[in-house]
Every structure is written in C-alpha cells, then in structure tokens.
Amino acid sequence: MAIVRVALPVATHQLFDYWLPAGLAVEPGSVLVVRLGRRRMHGVAVEVVESSEVAPERLMPVDEVLSDLPPLPSDLRELASFVSTYYQEPIGLCLAHMLPPLAQDNGGRAPLARAYRLTLTGHATFANNTTKKGTALGKAISMLSAAEGVATDELRKQGANVWRAFGKWRREGSVEAVVEAIVNGAPSPVPALNPDQQTALDAAVVEVFAFRPSLLQGVTGSGKTEVYLAAAARVIDAGRQALLLVPEINLTPQLEQRIAAALPAVRVAALHSRLGAAERRTRWLAAARGEIQLLVGTRLAVFTPLPRLGLIVVDEEHDASFKQQDAVRYHARDVAIFRAQLRGVPIVLGSATPSLESYAQAKRGRYRWLKLPKRATANSALPAVHLVPTRDQGNIEGIGPALQRAIAARIAKHEQSLLFINRRGFAPSLLCAACGWKAMCPRCSARLVVHRDDAMLRCHHCGHAAALPAACPDCGNQDLLPLGFGTQRLERALNELFPGARVLRVDRDSTRRKGSFAIMRDAIEAGEVDILVGTQMLAKGHDFPRMTLVGVLGADNALYSAEFRATERLFALLEQVAGRAGRGALAGQVLLQTDFPDHPLYRALIGHDYDRYAEALLAERQSLGLPPFAHLALLAAEAKTRGSMMSFLDAAAERGRAVIAAHACRCELYPPVPAGLARRAGMERGQVLVQSNDRRSLQAFLPLWRAELEQLGQRRVRWSIDVDPLSFA
C-alpha cells in the first residue's frame, strides 16, 4: 500500500499520512483533497513512501488529486522548506501560500472571464469530435481550439445551445479562462537609458543565469523603473520570465501603464489580493505554464511558480509592507533573495532610501552597489526642502502661514499641492475640557479617532466604532474638543482657507470602494485637483508632473516613538513624499513643519543626503547591538486576562533560558514585557525578545525553544514567534 505524506494548512509542525487508492497518481507537489477529522482539506503531497508508523486501520485514503493544478515544482517546495525553517512556521501553511485560491467566488461559481480556450482535457475530448463543422457547436469547438481562445461575448452570440454546452464544458474542466495582458496602451519606443541607468543595467544583469544580488539606490525620479524594465526586457529576450515585486496594490495601475508603453509586446499580468479568486487562479496558472513573461505583484507573488524565471526585482525594498505581520510571518524581500539564489538568477533591490540591512550588505560588498544620483528627466532637480515652525503666529488648523502662502501661489499658477499627514480621520482624540475625559477604545489601550464625515469615533486597531457623543459621558459637558489633526480636518480647513480650490482627500477611508483610487489618480493627472490631502498612500510610486509643492505636517510625532526603527522609517517616508514634488519640468518645493529644525534627520533631509543619515544610524545601531549588527526574534502572546498571558511568558522565558544554558546558544533572552499596544480587541498582549549577534546561533535556538513552548499546553493563550520582527506594537 502506497503511503502519501501530506502537508496540511494547519498550525502544527508535522506531516499527515494517507493511503493512496488504486488509480490515483501522485507525485511530490501534487495538490490533494483529504480528510482531517470531519473536515475536507486541500494539502500538498511531500513524499510517497511504502510504510507508515500509523496503524493501517487508522489511515484514511486520499479523496482526490486535483488534476487541473500542476504539482508544485521542486524549487517552490524547497522555498517553502526554507520559509518554514527560518521563520519557524508550519510547512503546511507555507506550502498553502504557494497555491492559488482553491475556493471559487459567487457561491461556488467562478465569474466569467473575457475569453476561454480548450484545456488539454478538452483537446483530448474533442480530438475525435464528430460534430459537424457547419453546426453552431462545431463552430464553437473550433473557436475554442485556437491558442488565443475566443471571447465570451462571441460564444454567447452563438445561441442558447452553445451557451448551455459551454457551461457544461466549464464544469467538466474542458475549457479554461485565457489570461490576458493586464496592461493596455498605445505602443511607444522604449526610452533610451541615460549613462547612469545603462551602467546600472549592465552591472545588474550581466549573465542572465547567474545569481547576482544588486542594490539599486537612486534618488526619487532617477528612473529606477526604467532600469527594471530594461533588465526585464533583457531576460525576456533570452526566453525567460521576470518577477517584479511592489509594496502596495495602489502602485500597480500606474506601473502597468508604464510597462505597456515601454514593453508593448510583452505579456504582463498583475497578481495581488484585491483580484477575485478566479482571476488570481487564472493568472497563477498562466504564470505556472510560462505564458506570463513579466509578473507584477505584491508580496504574495514571490511564491508564484515561474518555470523560466530569469530575474527578480524588488521595488521600494525598504518598505515594511513586504513583511507579513500575521499567519506566516515572512519578509518577501528576503524570501525573494533566497529564491533568486535557488534559481541562480539576478535580483535587483531598488530604493531611494534602502533599508539599513540592505545598505550594510552593500557596504560589505555582498551586494553590488549601483547608484542613480540625479533625476532622469532633463532640467528636473530634487525639490528644495525648507523647515518652517509648527507653532507660528497665523497658524490655522495646523497649517502655518508659510504653507498657506505657498499653496495660494500654486493655485494662482494652476499647479498642484500635496499636504501630507500620516493620520486619517478628523482628529486623533476627543477630550472633555471640563473633567479631562478622553474617548478611549473599550477593547484596546488606544484612543478613539474622531471621524467627522460619518459622526463616529473609530478605533484604528480593532475597528470598534461608536457614535460621536454630544456631551461628555462623565460630567455632561458639551464642550468636547477634537485634539490634533487628521486628513478630514485638514480637508475642511483647506476648503475654508481656499474656497475656490478643488481639494481632494486620499486616504484609506476615501478609497474603500473598488476602483475609487484609480478614479482619483486620473483626476489628479488630468489637472482636475488643486490641493491633495493624503497619507502615505500618496508617498511613493506616483508621478504627477504638475505637483510642485509638498507640505508635511505632524512629522515630529515619529521622533517620540520608542521603536528603534522609527527614525529610519521617518526619513524614508519623508524623502519619498518629498520626491512627489517637481518631477516634471516645473521646480518643486517642500515645506516641512517642525519644532526640531536642528534634528540630524531633518538636516540630512534638506540635502537629500540619505547616505549621511544612514551612516549615522549604522554607527548608532552597532554601538547598541541592534540590527543589522544583531538578529532578533519576538515571542508574542495574547490572552483574555493579563495573568494568564504573563504566566505563559514567564514560563516561556524560563524554558528559553534553560535551552540556552543546555545547548550553549549564543543568545540573550530578555524578560517579558507588555506589547507596545498592551491591549487590542479585548486581548491582553505581551512579548519576549531574543537577541543574538550570530544568526546561526539564533536559528539553532528557535526550534528547540519552540518545542518547549508547544509542551506548555496553554490553550487560553495564543502565541507566535516572529523572526526578524519589524514592529513591537
């Protein structure tokens, strides 16, 4: 009896044995349907063996082998093994990330795609088709036989009989959706690279089939994207595929348009979480078949099968969005580097403000350090940065007089301005002026944010919402004060200050509806907006030629943060948002309101001198023994009561110290402390930090410690291990 060892998407570090019924063919990587208890689950076959330690009468059979999905290739299975080992995550969950959505939309019915064609099964079924070619059914089969398929609307025109037959063929798996090139646009010549771009391209992609990690550090507007596309074109011309990872879904539409213009003949697809399940599956299959030449996607796309992979690019590699913060806690940039090494292909990490981890690797010579020191557009210079007081006479709703005058000047010249504040809502908190009451979330140790548009108080951590009170619930005072500024409050203030101006707010609240951000972006590009108010959604990747002024409010808040990465992130964010100004022929200006004009971060920002600030941060991190000179792992726990949570962490810390002593691990384990947000969604939260100067020592310690934690058996406590954590909140 053949036994299949299956990895299932459950939170346990083990494989499950099933016996293989006669007639079912399985190989490593095959996607199976099996039963675990009363549940039917999808799993991935890891190996086929002849015997099992489980008693034969307890073994269950494999129910089904999914024939419409190709087995996961060996490189992806090896990648899943790396993610499981390095990040201490169950192998079944890691392999599940490699698969497309297996459940269908619309209550089990996949939505119709624009075009369909015969599958291999369909070709075999209709190979000896006796249907007369002159009939409607025969004509439909003939059209579906073409490689490019046939449009769904065209099939519908063939009549009811054909349409009913088409539905039957879909259910049987005889036809499949045709993935389409996602980008459209009038072809135009590929823009010529300037000398700096050409040098970077030639250094990054010398041998298509060699692992070469490169850090492409280029100022905002320096043309990093043009280098990415030229590199992709080079490997595609060699018959390979390219993978381009971006941090945000909202960056993909404008990027797709640029790809369409630069590479009109290349078959491109985007892959991200906002696509429907059927569309994601279609594009995943097309990539796995090698039909997609350039795949653009967010972090999950790093796991897509690409049989002819020749290049990986990670744009904005410093961005925290590449780190998955729940479930399988991987970092897509680091996984991409390992995948490039597995496949022996070049990888390019691009950023105007590289992460200190990548910056240090380039300094050590482990990455090729490629630089684009000036903007690519002729007569386009980096914007001038000016620091202006936050608290100045004439300040109206947080907008200082210097910023007011600058906005008015841009409106008069029909240019655009961006006011950036990384806080959505109307105000961060609500205060009673009489008794000092503050609106706090009942489920989190955080204040409720005032949202004036819908007269609500909302928690940005757990989603709790309550009506905006008319009076203080403690003393009855009706003089409730909204404290601080958010995007909604700035929007109202700007409408009052500049009554004739067209003001547009772009944040998570205003872009909730599908397609809303694309409509807003089109309005900005068409010059239908004078002033933008936005959060970090607008800070990177967008190119608006008529935007000549950027005003920054509330930047000082990050300087008070206890997290050691806060200032690194702040510089990156400010440099990115500053880079939105003056990207065309018009000169740009940045006005940054601050109470600390002499802070080293702001002094470096004035000169757009990231190297200067990065060197200072590296020296500071080295003296304190922090990343990239040390390696961290975080045990996070939460429970309904603080006592049970802290009891678990105390026991975890004690067992961790015992493991360190018994195995001479060169690790330091710190005492348990509350999390940065001590209570969230009604759960008390705490954490234990482990630090080591040697990555191998930390990797040797973690599985031993994890085994001890699993033995604690605390059912009332949820816990997880986060390797290379980016946040301690």
XYZ file of C-alpha atoms in Angstrom:
729
model
C 0.000 0.000 0.000
C 1.477 3.344 -1.054
C 1.516 5.987 1.664
C 1.437 9.708 0.885
C 2.878 12.169 3.395
C 0.775 15.329 3.121
C 1.375 18.872 4.376
C -1.900 20.456 5.502
C -2.566 24.144 6.210
C -2.846 23.723 9.974
C -0.825 25.213 12.813
C 1.254 22.155 13.574
C 4.771 21.208 12.550
C 4.031 17.725 11.210
C 3.030 15.812 8.090
C -0.015 13.542 7.848
C -0.027 10.042 6.338
C -2.775 8.843 3.959
C -3.038 5.722 1.844
C -3.282 6.073 -1.914
C -6.198 4.291 -3.599
C -5.542 2.446 -6.852
C -5.941 4.603 -9.924
C -4.745 7.827 -8.320
C -1.341 9.086 -9.441
C 0.574 11.290 -7.004
C 3.992 12.888 -7.148
C 5.726 15.302 -4.761
C 3.999 18.651 -5.067
C 0.618 17.258 -6.151
C -2.367 19.084 -4.661
C -4.713 16.671 -2.907
C -8.070 16.622 -1.159
C -8.013 14.659 2.103
C -9.980 14.447 5.328
C -8.685 15.665 8.674
C -11.272 14.658 11.200
C -14.573 15.814 9.758
C -13.015 18.459 7.512
C -12.139 18.089 3.848
C -8.915 19.969 3.228
C -6.501 20.729 0.429
C -2.943 19.628 1.041
C 0.330 19.166 -0.800
C 1.992 15.769 -1.225
C 5.516 15.919 0.190
C 6.630 12.332 -0.490
C 5.335 8.861 -1.276
C 6.607 6.043 0.980
C 5.928 2.355 1.421
C 5.019 2.265 5.111
C 3.715 4.426 7.924
C 4.142 4.480 11.689
C 0.376 4.987 11.915
C -1.608 1.763 12.287
C -3.188 0.721 8.930
C -6.715 0.766 10.316
C -6.283 4.403 11.345
C -5.081 5.597 7.965
C -7.561 7.433 5.776
C -7.468 7.444 1.958
C -6.625 10.319 -0.335
C -10.009 11.519 -1.595
C -8.907 13.317 -4.752
C -5.920 14.561 -6.730
C -6.564 17.964 -8.320
C -5.741 17.341 -11.952
C -6.312 20.943 -13.040
C -3.415 22.217 -10.907
C 0.142 21.289 -11.811
C 2.248 19.838 -8.985
C 4.283 22.463 -7.174
C 7.786 22.402 -8.692
C 10.788 21.358 -6.632
C 12.172 24.894 -6.285
C 8.941 26.128 -4.702
C 8.858 23.157 -2.340
C 12.430 23.975 -1.345
C 11.456 27.613 -0.907
C 8.574 26.562 1.367
C 11.007 24.450 3.389
C 13.277 27.477 3.820
C 10.386 29.696 4.954
C 9.224 27.006 7.384
C 12.678 26.508 8.887
C 13.835 30.122 9.008
C 10.584 31.709 10.202
C 9.534 28.783 12.439
C 6.246 28.340 10.591
C 4.387 25.047 9.883
C 5.342 23.601 6.497
C 1.681 23.080 5.553
C 0.899 26.771 5.964
C 3.999 27.699 3.958
C 3.060 25.395 1.083
C -0.502 26.747 1.141
C 0.948 30.189 0.340
C 2.349 28.702 -2.871
C -1.098 27.710 -4.161
C -3.710 29.825 -5.954
C -7.159 30.280 -4.382
C -8.850 26.904 -4.457
C -12.333 28.084 -3.494
C -14.445 29.769 -6.146
C -16.275 33.093 -5.994
C -20.036 33.640 -6.219
C -21.161 30.733 -4.069
C -19.079 28.161 -5.906
C -19.493 29.570 -9.438
C -16.399 31.172 -10.874
C -17.119 34.534 -12.540
C -16.823 34.594 -16.310
C -13.518 35.675 -17.796
C -13.289 37.649 -21.042
C -12.062 34.714 -23.128
C -11.788 30.900 -22.985
C -9.963 28.099 -24.779
C -9.795 24.314 -24.621
C -7.719 22.694 -21.891
C -5.574 19.630 -22.570
C -8.550 17.582 -21.373
C -10.795 19.460 -23.788
C -8.457 18.881 -26.720
C -8.436 15.149 -25.915
C -12.223 15.068 -25.525
C -12.881 16.768 -28.849
C -9.977 15.195 -30.783
C -12.322 12.763 -32.471
C -15.253 15.138 -32.439
C -17.963 14.049 -34.841
C -19.950 17.269 -34.519
C -20.359 18.734 -37.969
C -18.169 21.744 -38.526
C -21.067 23.611 -40.033
C -23.126 23.460 -36.822
C -23.021 26.076 -34.087
C -21.466 23.598 -31.629
C -18.811 22.586 -34.123
C -18.004 26.208 -34.810
C -17.707 26.922 -31.065
C -15.314 23.981 -30.555
C -13.240 25.187 -33.471
C -13.003 28.702 -31.998
C -12.087 27.331 -28.560
C -9.317 25.239 -30.120
C -7.299 28.345 -31.047
C -4.374 29.189 -28.780
C -5.759 32.685 -28.151
C -9.213 31.244 -27.406
C -12.479 33.043 -28.093
C -14.177 35.960 -26.364
C -17.029 35.053 -24.011
C -19.322 37.570 -25.702
C -18.686 35.863 -29.041
C -19.666 32.478 -27.588
C -22.865 33.977 -26.197
C -23.779 35.150 -29.710
C -23.724 31.533 -30.971
C -27.088 30.808 -29.361
C -28.623 29.111 -26.331
C -27.480 25.590 -27.248
C -23.846 26.658 -27.474
C -24.116 28.676 -24.255
C -25.545 25.689 -22.327
C -22.839 23.420 -23.764
C -20.191 25.966 -22.814
C -21.418 25.910 -19.200
C -21.181 22.107 -19.204
C -17.616 22.253 -20.632
C -16.608 24.701 -17.911
C -17.938 22.397 -15.173
C -16.150 19.417 -16.712
C -12.843 21.264 -16.999
C -12.775 21.082 -20.799
C -12.260 24.857 -21.139
C -10.229 27.377 -19.182
C -10.058 31.136 -18.931
C -7.415 32.813 -21.071
C -5.218 35.134 -19.069
C -4.962 38.483 -20.764
C -2.209 41.025 -20.757
C -3.316 43.349 -17.979
C -1.740 46.450 -19.475
C -3.049 48.320 -22.445
C -1.842 51.409 -24.246
C -0.512 52.743 -27.472
C 2.937 51.270 -28.157
C 5.790 53.743 -27.976
C 9.557 53.399 -28.358
C 11.426 52.080 -25.339
C 13.010 55.193 -23.791
C 16.782 55.332 -24.056
C 18.651 54.958 -20.797
C 20.973 57.702 -19.631
C 24.607 56.767 -18.830
C 23.938 56.145 -15.117
C 20.954 53.910 -15.895
C 22.863 51.984 -18.564
C 25.783 51.399 -16.193
C 23.401 50.105 -13.522
C 21.658 47.802 -16.005
C 24.915 46.329 -17.325
C 26.194 45.711 -13.789
C 22.948 44.140 -12.526
C 22.241 41.776 -15.433
C 25.492 40.560 -16.928
C 24.760 36.844 -17.080
C 21.076 36.013 -17.136
C 21.662 32.665 -15.475
C 23.838 33.792 -12.523
C 22.776 34.778 -9.001
C 23.789 38.426 -8.636
C 22.200 40.496 -5.836
C 22.318 44.240 -6.535
C 21.174 47.245 -4.548
C 19.970 49.990 -6.888
C 19.982 53.177 -4.838
C 18.524 56.044 -6.817
C 17.080 59.375 -5.761
C 13.348 59.871 -6.320
C 12.688 60.409 -10.020
C 16.053 58.957 -11.074
C 14.467 56.371 -13.366
C 14.816 53.175 -11.348
C 11.692 51.818 -13.050
C 13.278 52.268 -16.478
C 16.232 50.172 -15.301
C 13.856 47.479 -14.007
C 12.020 47.305 -17.330
C 15.216 47.272 -19.381
C 16.508 44.415 -17.211
C 13.205 42.554 -17.654
C 13.364 43.058 -21.416
C 16.882 41.640 -21.452
C 15.921 38.386 -19.728
C 12.634 38.090 -21.666
C 14.589 38.382 -24.922
C 16.599 35.399 -23.661
C 13.375 33.385 -23.327
C 12.992 33.816 -19.567
C 10.387 35.279 -17.186
C 10.733 38.247 -14.829
C 9.115 38.921 -11.444
C 8.629 42.495 -10.215
C 7.509 42.911 -6.603
C 5.964 46.174 -5.398
C 4.923 47.006 -1.821
C 1.435 48.414 -2.417
C -1.517 47.359 -4.569
C -2.142 51.007 -5.427
C 1.251 51.226 -7.153
C 0.390 48.628 -9.788
C -2.034 50.555 -12.099
C 0.354 53.389 -12.973
C 3.218 50.906 -13.192
C 1.191 48.774 -15.602
C 0.679 51.782 -17.862
C 4.425 52.469 -17.903
C 5.119 48.826 -18.747
C 2.586 48.964 -21.582
C 4.366 51.967 -23.065
C 7.885 50.590 -22.626
C 7.262 46.899 -23.427
C 4.134 46.753 -25.604
C 4.834 43.248 -26.921
C 5.467 41.665 -23.511
C 2.744 39.542 -21.903
C 2.221 41.028 -18.443
C -0.048 40.136 -15.539
C -0.571 41.646 -12.101
C -1.153 39.445 -9.062
C -2.425 40.814 -5.759
C -5.043 40.206 -3.086
C -7.719 42.536 -4.493
C -8.268 40.292 -7.508
C -11.127 37.848 -7.333
C -10.250 34.246 -6.545
C -10.989 33.040 -10.087
C -8.861 35.770 -11.672
C -5.954 35.102 -9.299
C -6.149 31.415 -10.096
C -6.208 32.093 -13.850
C -3.143 34.310 -13.688
C -1.333 31.894 -11.364
C -1.904 29.060 -13.850
C -0.737 31.209 -16.765
C 2.443 32.075 -14.883
C 2.971 28.395 -13.996
C 2.616 27.436 -17.666
C 5.210 30.044 -18.632
C 2.713 32.150 -20.584
C 3.329 35.279 -18.500
C 6.622 36.955 -19.331
C 6.513 39.681 -16.670
C 4.622 39.146 -13.420
C 3.981 42.247 -11.296
C 2.722 41.641 -7.790
C 2.693 42.379 -4.103
C 4.477 40.229 -1.513
C 2.445 37.041 -2.078
C 3.558 36.962 -5.724
C 7.027 35.890 -4.568
C 5.596 32.366 -4.249
C 4.155 32.129 -7.782
C 5.561 29.294 -9.934
C 7.638 30.651 -12.827
C 9.317 27.787 -14.709
C 11.606 30.068 -16.746
C 12.414 32.615 -14.061
C 15.313 34.824 -15.131
C 15.106 37.946 -12.933
C 13.562 39.198 -9.686
C 13.162 42.890 -8.890
C 12.006 44.219 -5.502
C 10.934 47.849 -5.826
C 10.951 50.034 -2.678
C 12.757 47.170 -0.950
C 12.849 49.106 2.340
C 9.057 49.167 2.626
C 7.555 47.469 5.694
C 4.649 46.202 3.554
C 6.895 43.386 2.341
C 6.785 41.909 5.856
C 3.746 39.722 6.553
C 2.575 40.581 10.068
C 0.283 37.601 10.722
C -0.195 33.944 9.721
C 3.132 33.030 8.041
C 5.366 35.926 9.119
C 7.822 36.084 6.221
C 9.629 39.013 4.612
C 9.067 38.943 0.847
C 12.346 40.738 0.090
C 14.413 38.160 1.947
C 12.397 35.271 0.519
C 12.951 36.741 -2.958
C 16.711 36.807 -2.368
C 16.689 33.140 -1.352
C 14.535 32.239 -4.360
C 16.926 34.042 -6.715
C 19.804 32.107 -5.163
C 17.903 28.825 -5.577
C 17.246 29.522 -9.248
C 20.624 31.099 -9.970
C 19.211 34.367 -11.325
C 19.984 38.052 -10.690
C 17.933 40.049 -8.198
C 17.723 43.832 -8.013
C 16.639 45.600 -4.814
C 15.642 49.187 -5.558
C 15.070 52.175 -3.286
C 15.863 55.837 -2.783
C 16.268 55.054 0.929
C 17.440 51.435 1.288
C 16.781 49.515 4.467
C 19.786 49.551 6.767
C 20.007 45.769 6.338
C 20.463 46.096 2.564
C 22.649 49.186 2.938
C 25.006 47.272 5.250
C 25.145 44.325 2.832
C 26.160 46.701 0.032
C 28.825 48.295 2.229
C 30.255 44.843 2.982
C 30.413 44.082 -0.733
C 27.842 41.281 -0.613
C 25.526 43.224 -2.924
C 26.602 45.172 -5.978
C 26.007 48.801 -5.069
C 24.529 50.656 -8.027
C 23.647 54.346 -7.763
C 21.497 56.799 -9.696
C 22.499 60.122 -8.127
C 20.329 62.506 -10.160
C 16.877 62.699 -11.671
C 16.370 61.176 -15.087
C 14.209 63.933 -16.581
C 16.200 66.755 -18.154
C 16.025 70.045 -16.203
C 14.362 68.242 -13.278
C 16.089 68.706 -9.929
C 15.317 67.386 -6.465
C 12.939 69.730 -4.643
C 14.250 72.320 -2.205
C 13.363 71.374 1.382
C 12.607 74.165 3.875
C 11.892 73.725 7.580
C 9.203 76.036 8.953
C 7.850 76.375 12.517
C 4.895 74.252 13.540
C 3.656 76.802 16.081
C 3.746 80.113 14.265
C 1.540 83.169 14.553
C -1.172 82.919 11.946
C -1.388 79.118 12.157
C -4.871 77.976 11.104
C -5.919 74.408 11.929
C -2.277 73.293 11.907
C -1.416 74.977 8.594
C 1.279 77.598 9.164
C 1.400 80.958 7.325
C 4.383 79.945 5.158
C 2.486 76.902 3.916
C -0.682 78.949 3.374
C 1.197 81.435 1.174
C 2.894 78.654 -0.799
C -0.423 76.915 -1.509
C -2.011 80.170 -2.646
C 0.899 80.787 -5.019
C 0.495 77.315 -6.575
C -3.229 77.810 -7.071
C -2.556 81.114 -8.844
C -0.140 79.352 -11.227
C -2.515 76.391 -11.783
C -0.044 73.999 -10.166
C -0.819 71.275 -7.649
C -0.017 70.976 -3.946
C 0.082 67.972 -1.639
C -0.452 68.245 2.100
C 0.852 65.117 3.748
C -0.098 63.924 7.201
C 0.121 60.279 8.150
C -3.116 60.319 10.118
C -6.539 59.647 8.702
C -9.757 60.739 10.369
C -10.660 64.195 11.640
C -8.660 64.227 14.877
C -6.637 61.584 16.773
C -8.586 62.004 20.012
C -11.569 63.624 21.736
C -11.168 65.442 25.085
C -13.572 66.914 27.609
C -12.273 70.390 28.517
C -14.058 70.296 31.893
C -13.104 66.959 33.505
C -10.308 65.652 31.280
C -12.244 62.619 29.964
C -10.767 61.130 26.791
C -12.518 58.844 24.332
C -10.765 55.501 24.741
C -11.410 52.233 22.939
C -13.101 49.764 25.312
C -11.215 46.872 23.687
C -7.745 48.413 23.161
C -5.305 50.539 25.116
C -5.698 53.249 22.479
C -7.712 56.399 21.891
C -10.670 56.508 19.556
C -10.197 58.637 16.441
C -12.782 61.266 15.531
C -14.294 60.693 12.066
C -16.386 63.757 11.342
C -17.800 62.662 7.952
C -19.982 59.973 9.496
C -20.028 61.434 13.063
C -18.282 58.391 14.537
C -15.471 57.517 16.905
C -13.374 54.680 15.455
C -10.523 52.530 16.698
C -7.850 52.120 14.024
C -6.576 48.963 15.739
C -9.629 46.744 16.240
C -12.314 48.517 14.196
C -14.567 49.356 17.168
C -16.974 52.182 16.309
C -19.270 54.379 18.398
C -21.427 57.407 17.692
C -19.809 60.773 18.305
C -21.164 61.861 21.729
C -22.982 65.170 22.083
C -21.730 65.564 25.657
C -19.100 64.132 27.987
C -20.326 60.785 29.356
C -18.667 61.542 32.724
C -19.685 65.137 33.523
C -22.208 66.077 30.839
C -20.124 68.946 29.499
C -20.923 69.690 25.850
C -17.583 71.385 25.134
C -15.767 68.368 23.680
C -12.520 69.209 21.906
C -11.059 67.238 18.999
C -7.287 67.191 19.619
C -4.718 67.026 16.842
C -5.182 66.828 13.118
C -6.162 64.159 10.641
C -6.831 64.183 6.915
C -10.527 65.032 7.313
C -9.808 68.067 9.489
C -7.181 69.331 7.053
C -9.581 68.870 4.159
C -12.186 71.043 5.889
C -9.606 73.694 6.797
C -8.334 73.902 3.218
C -11.844 74.277 1.832
C -12.369 77.208 4.213
C -8.961 78.794 3.519
C -9.175 78.406 -0.268
C -12.896 78.377 -1.119
C -12.321 78.312 -4.875
C -9.788 75.476 -4.828
C -10.532 71.881 -5.741
C -9.487 69.804 -2.710
C -9.215 66.000 -2.795
C -8.601 63.763 0.207
C -6.853 60.448 -0.474
C -6.688 58.016 2.448
C -7.943 54.578 3.387
C -11.417 55.934 4.219
C -11.925 57.760 0.920
C -10.621 54.857 -1.210
C -12.568 51.983 0.320
C -14.681 51.364 -2.784
C -13.111 49.304 -5.528
C -11.693 51.476 -8.267
C -12.023 54.712 -6.274
C -8.284 55.308 -6.072
C -7.894 54.862 -9.839
C -10.616 57.487 -10.422
C -8.857 59.886 -8.050
C -5.493 59.295 -9.685
C -6.957 60.011 -13.123
C -8.476 63.271 -11.814
C -5.102 64.352 -10.413
C -3.312 63.564 -13.683
C -5.975 65.446 -15.653
C -5.353 68.596 -13.578
C -8.820 68.492 -12.015
C -7.389 68.806 -8.472
C -5.587 71.796 -6.949
C -4.794 70.501 -3.459
C -4.372 66.916 -2.304
C -4.599 65.867 1.321
C -3.172 62.424 1.798
C -1.494 59.785 3.890
C 1.390 57.537 2.888
C -0.805 56.094 0.112
C 0.469 59.047 -1.936
C 4.062 58.984 -0.702
C 5.628 56.652 -3.245
C 5.499 55.470 -6.805
C 3.149 58.138 -8.174
C 4.233 60.644 -10.800
C 2.217 63.872 -11.076
C 4.116 66.364 -13.293
C 2.149 69.460 -12.171
C 2.698 68.829 -8.464
C 5.241 71.425 -7.349
C 4.561 71.802 -3.615
C 4.574 69.264 -0.798
C 3.659 70.358 2.728
C 4.366 67.967 5.607
C 2.500 68.176 8.920
C 2.944 66.082 12.053
C 6.322 64.561 11.138
C 7.665 65.216 14.654
C 5.316 62.577 16.123
C 7.633 59.768 14.954
C 10.567 61.286 16.845
C 8.838 60.372 20.116
C 8.482 56.691 19.211
C 10.177 54.074 21.381
C 10.830 51.762 18.401
C 14.452 51.865 17.248
C 13.440 51.795 13.558
C 11.153 54.836 13.834
C 13.615 57.465 12.563
C 14.824 55.211 9.729
C 11.215 54.830 8.586
C 10.541 58.547 9.011
C 13.457 59.561 6.780
C 12.371 57.078 4.113
C 8.768 58.296 4.257
C 9.695 61.983 4.124
C 12.171 61.509 1.283
C 9.538 59.584 -0.655
C 6.795 62.143 -0.134
C 9.213 64.997 -0.883
C 10.031 63.217 -4.123
C 6.462 63.756 -5.383
C 7.313 67.449 -5.945
C 8.912 68.795 -9.109
C 9.096 65.540 -11.067
C 8.462 67.312 -14.372
C 9.921 70.471 -15.841
C 8.443 72.618 -13.032
C 10.603 73.151 -9.945
C 9.464 71.578 -6.695
C 9.445 72.785 -3.100
C 8.891 71.014 0.217
C 7.783 72.827 3.382
C 8.129 70.673 6.490
C 6.613 71.977 9.706
C 8.684 71.008 12.767
C 9.587 72.011 16.314
C 13.062 70.462 15.916
C 14.778 72.118 12.942
C 18.236 71.108 14.215
C 17.470 67.372 14.377
C 20.059 65.389 12.337
C 17.275 63.704 10.374
C 15.900 66.994 9.097
C 19.363 68.399 8.365
C 20.120 65.347 6.192
C 16.716 65.633 4.523
C 17.442 69.214 3.434
C 20.356 67.912 1.365
C 18.520 64.715 0.300
C 21.588 63.051 1.812
C 20.433 59.577 2.791
C 23.990 58.243 2.921
C 24.900 60.751 5.609
C 21.961 59.791 7.793
C 22.311 56.049 7.127
C 25.955 56.121 8.216
C 24.968 57.848 11.469
C 22.197 55.294 12.090
C 24.535 52.368 11.379
C 27.071 53.676 13.893
C 24.300 54.044 16.467
C 22.925 50.545 15.803
C 26.401 48.996 16.043
C 27.094 50.622 19.407
C 23.745 49.378 20.754
C 23.978 45.879 19.246
C 20.844 46.266 17.121
C 20.060 45.078 13.570
C 21.743 44.833 11.124
C 24.541 44.023 13.612
C 22.322 41.669 15.618
C 19.435 39.333 14.890
C 16.093 39.306 16.689
C 13.124 37.057 17.283
C 9.990 38.038 19.167
C 7.662 35.736 21.074
C 4.274 37.466 21.176
C 1.414 36.200 23.319
C -2.155 37.315 23.979
C -4.923 36.152 26.282
C -8.181 37.438 27.708
C -6.546 38.011 31.107
C -3.203 39.627 31.831
C -2.433 36.983 34.448
C -2.630 34.006 32.090
C -0.685 35.885 29.391
C 2.148 36.866 31.740
C 2.173 33.414 33.331
C 2.773 31.869 29.904
C 5.519 34.357 29.042
C 7.255 33.836 32.388
C 7.268 30.069 31.799
C 8.396 30.588 28.206
C 11.290 32.789 29.307
C 12.338 30.264 31.943
C 12.371 27.415 29.422
C 14.197 29.579 26.924
C 16.987 30.296 29.400
C 17.234 26.573 30.152
C 17.628 25.821 26.424
C 20.326 28.496 26.103
C 22.224 27.033 29.059
C 21.851 23.396 27.978
C 22.925 23.966 24.368
C 25.360 26.850 24.870
C 23.374 29.027 22.461
C 24.893 32.458 21.989
C 21.571 34.204 22.549
C 20.248 36.695 25.060
C 16.651 36.403 26.229
C 15.033 39.460 27.796
C 12.311 39.386 30.492
C 8.644 39.509 29.441
C 7.145 42.972 28.887
C 3.774 44.302 27.711
C 3.454 44.862 23.966
C 3.565 48.395 22.580
C -0.236 48.196 22.366
C -0.842 46.350 25.634
C -4.484 45.526 24.915
C -6.033 45.008 21.486
C -9.505 43.764 20.577
C -10.087 42.737 24.189
C -6.897 40.663 24.415
C -4.029 41.395 26.807
C -0.722 41.331 24.919
C 2.916 40.806 25.891
C 6.206 39.690 24.400
C 9.674 38.250 24.995
C 12.611 39.374 22.871
C 15.540 37.148 21.902
C 18.724 38.683 20.521
C 21.908 37.202 19.105
C 24.947 38.550 17.290
C 25.094 35.310 15.301
C 22.213 34.341 13.015
C 23.116 30.639 13.089
C 23.005 30.573 16.882
C 19.544 32.137 16.852
C 18.364 29.656 14.221
C 19.696 26.761 16.303
C 17.920 28.057 19.418
C 14.475 28.795 17.990
C 13.264 25.267 17.072
C 14.416 23.953 20.465
C 12.576 26.765 22.228
C 9.500 26.327 20.058
C 9.321 22.642 21.026
C 9.376 23.674 24.681
C 6.631 26.231 24.139
C 4.419 23.632 22.461
C 4.745 21.469 25.572
C 3.409 24.234 27.815
C -0.087 23.462 26.503
C -1.586 26.877 27.263
C -4.929 26.668 25.472
C -6.074 30.045 26.764
C -3.041 31.792 25.317
C -2.358 32.475 21.628
C 1.312 32.829 20.810
C 3.578 33.176 17.820
C 7.253 33.623 17.004
C 8.222 36.472 14.698
C 11.741 36.177 13.239
C 13.341 39.479 12.169
C 10.397 41.492 13.535
C 9.822 44.986 12.168
C 7.343 46.075 14.824
C 6.998 45.665 18.565
C 3.466 47.012 18.741
